[in-house]
mmCIF file of C-alpha atoms in Angstrom:
data_model
loop_
_atom_site.group_PDB
_atom_site.id
_atom_site.type_symbol
_atom_site.label_atom_id
_atom_site.label_comp_id
_atom_site.label_asym_id
_atom_site.label_seq_id
_atom_site.Cartn_x
_atom_site.Cartn_y
_atom_site.Cartn_z
ATOM 1 C CA UNK A 870 9.553 9.684 2.677
ATOM 2 C CA UNK A 871 10.854 6.162 2.135
ATOM 3 C CA UNK A 872 10.772 4.896 -1.454
ATOM 4 C CA UNK A 873 8.690 1.872 -0.420
ATOM 5 C CA UNK A 874 6.222 3.481 1.964
ATOM 6 C CA UNK A 875 2.494 3.958 2.295
ATOM 7 C CA UNK A 876 -0.154 5.755 4.333
ATOM 8 C CA UNK A 877 -2.996 4.094 6.232
ATOM 9 C CA UNK A 878 -5.383 5.542 8.807
ATOM 10 C CA UNK A 879 -5.033 2.899 11.546
ATOM 11 C CA UNK A 880 -2.187 0.437 10.894
ATOM 12 C CA UNK A 881 0.742 1.147 13.255
ATOM 13 C CA UNK A 882 3.686 3.146 11.898
ATOM 14 C CA UNK A 883 6.656 1.035 10.696
ATOM 15 C CA UNK A 884 4.423 -1.990 10.060
ATOM 16 C CA UNK A 885 5.372 -3.822 6.883
ATOM 17 C CA UNK A 886 2.359 -4.855 4.802
ATOM 18 C CA UNK A 887 2.046 -6.867 1.620
ATOM 19 C CA UNK A 888 -0.126 -5.210 -1.024
ATOM 20 C CA UNK A 889 -1.459 -7.446 -3.812
ATOM 21 C CA UNK A 890 -3.397 -6.371 -6.882
ATOM 22 C CA UNK A 891 -6.607 -8.321 -7.387
ATOM 23 C CA UNK A 892 -6.476 -7.286 -11.038
ATOM 24 C CA UNK A 893 -3.123 -8.801 -12.050
ATOM 25 C CA UNK A 894 -1.800 -10.731 -9.026
ATOM 26 C CA UNK A 895 1.353 -8.626 -8.638
ATOM 27 C CA UNK A 896 2.424 -7.658 -5.130
ATOM 28 C CA UNK A 897 4.938 -5.563 -3.206
ATOM 29 C CA UNK A 898 5.796 -4.858 0.415
ATOM 30 C CA UNK A 899 5.598 -1.364 1.888
ATOM 31 C CA UNK A 900 6.068 0.245 5.318
ATOM 32 C CA UNK A 901 3.340 2.359 6.875
ATOM 33 C CA UNK A 902 5.017 5.718 7.506
ATOM 34 C CA UNK A 903 2.142 8.185 7.249
ATOM 35 C CA UNK A 904 -1.563 8.648 7.941
ATOM 36 C CA UNK A 905 -4.173 8.774 5.215
ATOM 37 C CA UNK A 906 -5.602 8.515 2.656
ATOM 38 C CA UNK A 907 -8.235 11.171 3.059
ATOM 39 C CA UNK A 908 -10.107 10.400 -0.169
ATOM 40 C CA UNK A 909 -13.396 8.545 0.275
ATOM 41 C CA UNK A 910 -13.243 4.917 -0.839
ATOM 42 C CA UNK A 911 -9.455 4.562 -0.604
ATOM 43 C CA UNK A 912 -7.785 2.657 2.199
ATOM 44 C CA UNK A 913 -4.068 2.933 1.344
ATOM 45 C CA UNK A 914 -1.856 5.512 -0.372
ATOM 46 C CA UNK A 915 1.414 4.162 -1.800
ATOM 47 C CA UNK A 916 4.423 6.146 -2.973
ATOM 48 C CA UNK A 917 4.829 6.142 -6.748
ATOM 49 C CA UNK A 918 7.835 3.784 -6.794
ATOM 50 C CA UNK A 919 5.938 1.120 -4.825
ATOM 51 C CA UNK A 920 2.744 1.620 -6.856
ATOM 52 C CA UNK A 921 4.666 1.220 -10.130
ATOM 53 C CA UNK A 922 5.729 -2.297 -9.105
ATOM 54 C CA UNK A 923 2.058 -3.320 -9.254
ATOM 55 C CA UNK A 924 0.468 -1.045 -11.881
ATOM 56 C CA UNK A 925 1.193 1.757 -14.306
ATOM 57 C CA UNK A 926 1.188 4.920 -12.157
ATOM 58 C CA UNK A 927 -1.058 6.666 -14.683
ATOM 59 C CA UNK A 928 -3.855 4.284 -13.641
ATOM 60 C CA UNK A 929 -4.008 5.911 -10.199
ATOM 61 C CA UNK A 930 -6.000 3.258 -8.316
ATOM 62 C CA UNK A 931 -6.540 -0.498 -8.310
ATOM 63 C CA UNK A 932 -8.510 -3.096 -6.364
ATOM 64 C CA UNK A 933 -6.236 -4.999 -4.041
ATOM 65 C CA UNK A 934 -5.712 -6.601 -0.670
ATOM 66 C CA UNK A 935 -3.466 -5.724 2.258
ATOM 67 C CA UNK A 936 -1.896 -8.452 4.404
ATOM 68 C CA UNK A 937 -0.043 -8.244 7.716
ATOM 69 C CA UNK A 938 1.774 -9.553 9.562
ATOM 70 C CA UNK A 939 3.832 -10.747 6.660
ATOM 71 C CA UNK A 940 4.505 -14.490 6.764
ATOM 72 C CA UNK A 941 8.106 -15.517 6.067
#
């Protein structure tokens, strides 16, 4: 799995999305390379390296927004 990837149930594979924390304003860009998450209430699973750019991985979840297509 790519070090900057994520899983989403419906967004097309290889789509780049911007994920922004609504808690601290930090953001990162990830590619959708898998399907999921399969946990109720979650809409995106990020690999640990991408997640750690936004929050401490021990937190586990955060409230955020997903944007695509990414504007240059």
